[in-house]
Amino acid sequence: MSAELKAMLKAGLSTAEMASRAGEVANLLKTLSHPARLMIVCTLVEGSYSVGELEEKLDLHQPHLSQHLTVLRGSGIVETRREGKQIFYSLTEEKAAQLVAALYEIFCVENQK
Amino acid sequence: MSAELKAMLKAGLSTAEMASRAGEVANLLKTLSHPARLMIVCTLVEGSYSVGELEEKLDLHQPHLSQHLTVLRGSGIVETRREGKQIFYSLTEEKAAQLVAALYEIFCVENQK
DNA sequence: GAATCAATATATAATATATTATAACGTATC
DNA sequence: GATACGTTATAATATATTATATATTGATTC
């Protein structure tokens, strides 16, 4: 680990403070820790999509997709807007978006050291 | 979402490429998506600790802690070194450390906009 | 060098939670 | 009221969590 990172974190939270956030953070991670949900969220980073569009793009059966969307809604990670018969999903402007960006940088941007 | 982020991600991976990584990333997230394991990993960012030290610091029963450590070892997030009767755990120098740093920045550093 | 103790790991089993498929239901439009 | 688009309910299966009990490994003492 880098000395910088170490120093940054060492100066940080107490165990008690850490514990008080661990639950919240762990819940968010749990919500994102399913391949389908991760794909959904990553897709929504590009913009909003209807359920049908997600279904096609991600090749998931419709009720299965809808169930995952329900989980994401429950965690406040996504929000919906209705447009006629269709329902469009988009990312909530929150920590989840930051997390996805971080995940993207860590896992999807090639090492350019 | 910021336009920068959006642009960054839009230029990124195809759905197929994304899918090929979703499994790996989701597994890592799943491993970290438990409050106790998250606390363990966050603690190890400070440096290496023996099981006994972690037990006291995090107030977990020994077998319970050991079970979580086993999960973290299985995912390659931590590694061990033996010193006499004690076993010291430390973070593996990998993506997990980056992720924890990102989580820390997102959730533990106060908004300094 | 066998008995013992301290530190940690593993096995077992009970319970809870998540995943997935299928089927039934709601809601908007025509 | 029929059709398109989504959601929710139900139920079967799989996986995770947790507690308790047992095993392993290294150090110590006799």
Short mmCIF file of N, CA and C in Angstrom, two decimals, chain A residues 1-2 5-6 8-13 15 18-19 21-26 28-30 32-35 38-39 42-47 57-58 91 93 95 97-99 101-110, chain B residues 1-2 5-6 8-13 15 18-19 21-26 28-30 32-35 38-39 42-47 57-58 91 93 95 97-99 101-110:
data_model
loop_
_atom_site.label_atom_id
_atom_site.label_comp_id
_atom_site.label_asym_id
_atom_site.label_seq_id
_atom_site.Cartn_x
_atom_site.Cartn_y
_atom_site.Cartn_z
N MET A 1 0.85 -1.20 0.00
CA MET A 1 0.00 0.00 0.00
C MET A 1 0.88 1.24 0.00
N SER A 2 0.38 2.25 -0.66
CA SER A 2 1.17 3.46 -0.74
C SER A 2 1.23 4.14 0.62
N LEU A 5 -1.65 6.70 0.98
CA LEU A 5 -2.93 6.12 1.36
C LEU A 5 -2.95 5.78 2.84
N LYS A 6 -1.88 5.16 3.26
CA LYS A 6 -1.76 4.76 4.65
C LYS A 6 -1.90 5.96 5.58
N MET A 8 -3.21 8.83 4.87
CA MET A 8 -4.55 9.40 4.75
C MET A 8 -5.52 8.70 5.67
N LEU A 9 -5.45 7.38 5.66
CA LEU A 9 -6.42 6.62 6.42
C LEU A 9 -6.09 6.60 7.90
N LYS A 10 -4.82 6.65 8.20
CA LYS A 10 -4.42 6.62 9.60
C LYS A 10 -4.95 7.84 10.33
N ALA A 11 -4.99 8.94 9.61
CA ALA A 11 -5.46 10.19 10.21
C ALA A 11 -6.98 10.22 10.30
N GLY A 12 -7.61 9.15 9.91
CA GLY A 12 -9.05 9.18 9.69
C GLY A 12 -9.92 8.86 10.88
N LEU A 13 -10.85 7.97 10.67
CA LEU A 13 -11.90 7.72 11.64
C LEU A 13 -11.45 6.79 12.76
N THR A 15 -12.34 3.68 15.44
CA THR A 15 -13.04 2.41 15.23
C THR A 15 -14.55 2.60 15.39
N MET A 18 -15.92 4.35 12.46
CA MET A 18 -15.90 3.41 11.34
C MET A 18 -17.08 2.45 11.43
N ALA A 19 -17.29 1.92 12.62
CA ALA A 19 -18.37 0.96 12.83
C ALA A 19 -19.72 1.57 12.48
N ARG A 21 -20.45 3.57 10.27
CA ARG A 21 -20.70 3.68 8.83
C ARG A 21 -20.66 2.34 8.13
N ALA A 22 -20.06 1.37 8.79
CA ALA A 22 -19.85 0.08 8.13
C ALA A 22 -21.17 -0.52 7.66
N GLY A 23 -22.21 -0.38 8.47
CA GLY A 23 -23.50 -0.94 8.10
C GLY A 23 -24.03 -0.32 6.83
N GLU A 24 -24.04 0.98 6.79
CA GLU A 24 -24.54 1.70 5.63
C GLU A 24 -23.77 1.34 4.36
N VAL A 25 -22.45 1.40 4.48
CA VAL A 25 -21.62 1.11 3.31
C VAL A 25 -21.78 -0.35 2.87
N ALA A 26 -21.79 -1.25 3.85
CA ALA A 26 -21.92 -2.67 3.52
C ALA A 26 -23.24 -2.93 2.80
N LEU A 28 -24.88 -0.87 0.85
CA LEU A 28 -24.75 -0.41 -0.53
C LEU A 28 -23.93 -1.40 -1.34
N LEU A 29 -22.83 -1.87 -0.75
CA LEU A 29 -22.00 -2.84 -1.47
C LEU A 29 -22.78 -4.11 -1.77
N LYS A 30 -23.59 -4.52 -0.80
CA LYS A 30 -24.36 -5.75 -1.01
C LYS A 30 -25.32 -5.59 -2.18
N LEU A 32 -24.91 -3.75 -4.70
CA LEU A 32 -24.17 -3.74 -5.97
C LEU A 32 -23.42 -5.04 -6.24
N SER A 33 -23.43 -5.95 -5.28
CA SER A 33 -22.58 -7.13 -5.40
C SER A 33 -23.26 -8.28 -6.13
N HIS A 34 -24.04 -7.94 -7.09
CA HIS A 34 -24.65 -8.95 -7.94
C HIS A 34 -24.36 -8.55 -9.39
N PRO A 35 -23.86 -9.49 -10.18
CA PRO A 35 -23.44 -9.14 -11.54
C PRO A 35 -24.52 -8.39 -12.31
N LEU A 38 -24.94 -4.87 -10.95
CA LEU A 38 -23.77 -4.07 -11.28
C LEU A 38 -23.82 -3.62 -12.73
N MET A 39 -24.23 -4.54 -13.60
CA MET A 39 -24.36 -4.20 -15.01
C MET A 39 -25.42 -3.14 -15.22
N CYS A 42 -24.00 0.14 -14.05
CA CYS A 42 -22.98 0.64 -14.97
C CYS A 42 -23.61 1.16 -16.25
N THR A 43 -24.63 0.48 -16.71
CA THR A 43 -25.33 0.94 -17.91
C THR A 43 -25.98 2.29 -17.68
N LEU A 44 -26.58 2.44 -16.52
CA LEU A 44 -27.30 3.69 -16.23
C LEU A 44 -26.36 4.88 -16.07
N VAL A 45 -25.08 4.60 -15.89
CA VAL A 45 -24.13 5.70 -15.83
C VAL A 45 -24.13 6.47 -17.14
N GLU A 46 -24.43 5.77 -18.23
CA GLU A 46 -24.49 6.41 -19.54
C GLU A 46 -25.69 7.32 -19.72
N GLY A 47 -26.72 7.07 -18.93
CA GLY A 47 -27.95 7.84 -19.10
C GLY A 47 -29.13 6.99 -18.68
N LYS A 57 -30.56 -4.84 -23.81
CA LYS A 57 -29.13 -4.55 -23.70
C LYS A 57 -28.42 -5.57 -22.81
N LEU A 58 -29.08 -5.96 -21.73
CA LEU A 58 -28.41 -6.82 -20.75
C LEU A 58 -28.82 -8.28 -20.87
N LEU A 91 -29.81 6.76 -12.59
CA LEU A 91 -29.09 6.76 -11.32
C LEU A 91 -29.49 7.96 -10.49
N GLU A 93 -28.56 10.84 -7.99
CA GLU A 93 -27.34 11.65 -7.90
C GLU A 93 -26.73 11.50 -6.52
N LYS A 95 -24.03 8.91 -3.70
CA LYS A 95 -22.78 8.20 -3.47
C LYS A 95 -22.59 7.01 -4.38
N ALA A 97 -23.24 6.74 -7.48
CA ALA A 97 -22.62 7.14 -8.73
C ALA A 97 -21.12 7.33 -8.54
N GLN A 98 -20.76 7.91 -7.42
CA GLN A 98 -19.33 8.07 -7.13
C GLN A 98 -18.65 6.71 -7.02
N LEU A 99 -19.35 5.80 -6.36
CA LEU A 99 -18.77 4.47 -6.18
C LEU A 99 -18.58 3.78 -7.51
N ALA A 101 -18.16 5.16 -10.33
CA ALA A 101 -17.03 5.80 -11.01
C ALA A 101 -15.71 5.26 -10.47
N ALA A 102 -15.65 5.09 -9.15
CA ALA A 102 -14.42 4.56 -8.55
C ALA A 102 -14.16 3.15 -9.03
N LEU A 103 -15.21 2.34 -9.05
CA LEU A 103 -15.07 0.96 -9.52
C LEU A 103 -14.58 0.95 -10.96
N TYR A 104 -15.13 1.85 -11.73
CA TYR A 104 -14.74 1.93 -13.12
C TYR A 104 -13.25 2.24 -13.24
N GLU A 105 -12.83 3.23 -12.49
CA GLU A 105 -11.41 3.59 -12.56
C GLU A 105 -10.51 2.44 -12.12
N ILE A 106 -10.94 1.75 -11.08
CA ILE A 106 -10.10 0.69 -10.53
C ILE A 106 -10.07 -0.53 -11.45
N PHE A 107 -11.22 -0.89 -11.95
CA PHE A 107 -11.30 -2.16 -12.66
C PHE A 107 -11.31 -2.06 -14.17
N CYS A 108 -11.65 -0.91 -14.67
CA CYS A 108 -11.87 -0.84 -16.11
C CYS A 108 -10.92 0.08 -16.85
N VAL A 109 -10.18 0.90 -16.14
CA VAL A 109 -9.20 1.74 -16.82
C VAL A 109 -7.86 1.03 -16.73
N GLU A 110 -7.27 0.80 -17.89
CA GLU A 110 -6.00 0.06 -17.88
C GLU A 110 -4.93 0.85 -17.16
N MET B 1 -25.58 13.38 -12.32
CA MET B 1 -24.19 12.91 -12.54
C MET B 1 -23.40 13.98 -13.28
N SER B 2 -22.14 14.05 -13.00
CA SER B 2 -21.33 15.07 -13.65
C SER B 2 -21.13 14.71 -15.12
N LEU B 5 -17.93 12.64 -15.63
CA LEU B 5 -18.08 11.21 -15.35
C LEU B 5 -18.80 10.52 -16.51
N LYS B 6 -19.86 11.18 -16.92
CA LYS B 6 -20.66 10.61 -17.99
C LYS B 6 -19.82 10.40 -19.25
N MET B 8 -16.60 10.18 -19.41
CA MET B 8 -15.56 9.19 -19.12
C MET B 8 -16.08 7.78 -19.35
N LEU B 9 -17.29 7.55 -18.84
CA LEU B 9 -17.81 6.20 -18.90
C LEU B 9 -18.37 5.88 -20.28
N LYS B 10 -18.88 6.89 -20.92
CA LYS B 10 -19.45 6.66 -22.24
C LYS B 10 -18.38 6.18 -23.20
N ALA B 11 -17.20 6.70 -23.01
CA ALA B 11 -16.09 6.32 -23.89
C ALA B 11 -15.53 4.95 -23.54
N GLY B 12 -16.14 4.30 -22.57
CA GLY B 12 -15.51 3.13 -21.97
C GLY B 12 -15.82 1.80 -22.60
N LEU B 13 -16.19 0.87 -21.79
CA LEU B 13 -16.32 -0.51 -22.21
C LEU B 13 -17.64 -0.79 -22.92
N THR B 15 -20.84 -3.38 -23.67
CA THR B 15 -21.63 -4.21 -22.77
C THR B 15 -20.96 -5.56 -22.56
N MET B 18 -18.05 -5.15 -20.34
CA MET B 18 -18.55 -4.89 -18.99
C MET B 18 -18.99 -6.19 -18.32
N ALA B 19 -19.72 -7.00 -19.08
CA ALA B 19 -20.22 -8.26 -18.52
C ALA B 19 -19.08 -9.16 -18.09
N ARG B 21 -16.41 -8.41 -16.80
CA ARG B 21 -15.80 -8.01 -15.53
C ARG B 21 -16.78 -7.98 -14.39
N ALA B 22 -18.06 -7.95 -14.73
CA ALA B 22 -19.09 -7.80 -13.69
C ALA B 22 -19.00 -8.91 -12.65
N GLY B 23 -18.71 -10.10 -13.11
CA GLY B 23 -18.62 -11.22 -12.17
C GLY B 23 -17.51 -11.03 -11.17
N GLU B 24 -16.36 -10.72 -11.67
CA GLU B 24 -15.19 -10.50 -10.80
C GLU B 24 -15.44 -9.38 -9.80
N VAL B 25 -15.89 -8.26 -10.32
CA VAL B 25 -16.10 -7.11 -9.44
C VAL B 25 -17.20 -7.40 -8.43
N ALA B 26 -18.28 -8.02 -8.89
CA ALA B 26 -19.38 -8.33 -7.98
C ALA B 26 -18.92 -9.25 -6.86
N LEU B 28 -15.91 -9.42 -5.55
CA LEU B 28 -15.15 -8.62 -4.60
C LEU B 28 -16.08 -7.80 -3.73
N LEU B 29 -17.06 -7.18 -4.36
CA LEU B 29 -18.02 -6.37 -3.60
C LEU B 29 -18.76 -7.23 -2.58
N LYS B 30 -19.12 -8.43 -3.00
CA LYS B 30 -19.85 -9.31 -2.10
C LYS B 30 -19.00 -9.63 -0.87
N LEU B 32 -16.79 -7.82 0.42
CA LEU B 32 -16.68 -6.63 1.28
C LEU B 32 -18.02 -6.16 1.82
N SER B 33 -19.09 -6.79 1.40
CA SER B 33 -20.42 -6.25 1.73
C SER B 33 -20.95 -6.81 3.04
N HIS B 34 -20.07 -7.03 3.97
CA HIS B 34 -20.49 -7.45 5.31
C HIS B 34 -19.82 -6.51 6.30
N PRO B 35 -20.60 -5.95 7.23
CA PRO B 35 -20.04 -4.94 8.12
C PRO B 35 -18.74 -5.39 8.79
N LEU B 38 -15.90 -5.52 6.29
CA LEU B 38 -15.54 -4.16 5.90
C LEU B 38 -14.70 -3.51 6.98
N MET B 39 -15.09 -3.72 8.22
CA MET B 39 -14.32 -3.17 9.34
C MET B 39 -12.93 -3.78 9.40
N CYS B 42 -10.91 -2.23 6.61
CA CYS B 42 -10.59 -0.84 6.90
C CYS B 42 -9.51 -0.75 7.97
N THR B 43 -9.58 -1.63 8.94
CA THR B 43 -8.57 -1.63 10.00
C THR B 43 -7.20 -1.99 9.44
N LEU B 44 -7.19 -2.96 8.54
CA LEU B 44 -5.91 -3.41 7.98
C LEU B 44 -5.26 -2.38 7.08
N VAL B 45 -6.04 -1.38 6.67
CA VAL B 45 -5.43 -0.32 5.88
C VAL B 45 -4.38 0.40 6.71
N GLU B 46 -4.56 0.40 8.02
CA GLU B 46 -3.58 1.05 8.91
C GLU B 46 -2.28 0.28 9.03
N GLY B 47 -2.34 -1.01 8.74
CA GLY B 47 -1.16 -1.85 8.90
C GLY B 47 -1.57 -3.26 9.25
N LYS B 57 -9.93 -5.20 19.00
CA LYS B 57 -10.24 -3.91 18.38
C LYS B 57 -11.66 -3.87 17.83
N LEU B 58 -12.09 -5.00 17.24
CA LEU B 58 -13.38 -5.01 16.57
C LEU B 58 -14.47 -5.66 17.41
N LEU B 91 -3.38 -6.40 4.29
CA LEU B 91 -4.03 -6.28 2.98
C LEU B 91 -3.07 -6.72 1.89
N GLU B 93 -1.61 -6.25 -1.72
CA GLU B 93 -1.37 -5.03 -2.50
C GLU B 93 -2.11 -5.09 -3.82
N LYS B 95 -6.24 -4.51 -5.97
CA LYS B 95 -7.40 -3.67 -6.24
C LYS B 95 -8.24 -3.41 -5.00
N ALA B 97 -7.31 -2.77 -2.04
CA ALA B 97 -6.81 -1.61 -1.30
C ALA B 97 -7.27 -0.32 -1.98
N GLN B 98 -7.22 -0.32 -3.31
CA GLN B 98 -7.71 0.85 -4.03
C GLN B 98 -9.19 1.08 -3.75
N LEU B 99 -9.93 -0.03 -3.75
CA LEU B 99 -11.36 0.10 -3.52
C LEU B 99 -11.65 0.66 -2.14
N ALA B 101 -9.77 2.51 -0.40
CA ALA B 101 -9.42 3.93 -0.41
C ALA B 101 -10.54 4.74 -1.03
N ALA B 102 -11.10 4.22 -2.12
CA ALA B 102 -12.20 4.92 -2.78
C ALA B 102 -13.41 5.01 -1.86
N LEU B 103 -13.72 3.91 -1.21
CA LEU B 103 -14.85 3.91 -0.28
C LEU B 103 -14.62 4.94 0.82
N TYR B 104 -13.39 4.96 1.27
CA TYR B 104 -13.06 5.90 2.33
C TYR B 104 -13.31 7.34 1.87
N GLU B 105 -12.84 7.63 0.70
CA GLU B 105 -13.02 9.00 0.20
C GLU B 105 -14.49 9.34 0.03
N ILE B 106 -15.24 8.36 -0.47
CA ILE B 106 -16.65 8.63 -0.75
C ILE B 106 -17.46 8.76 0.54
N PHE B 107 -17.20 7.86 1.47
CA PHE B 107 -18.09 7.78 2.63
C PHE B 107 -17.54 8.42 3.90
N CYS B 108 -16.24 8.60 3.95
CA CYS B 108 -15.66 9.02 5.23
C CYS B 108 -15.00 10.37 5.21
N VAL B 109 -14.77 10.92 4.04
CA VAL B 109 -14.22 12.26 3.99
C VAL B 109 -15.37 13.23 3.81
N GLU B 110 -15.47 14.18 4.72
CA GLU B 110 -16.61 15.09 4.66
C GLU B 110 -16.56 15.92 3.39
#
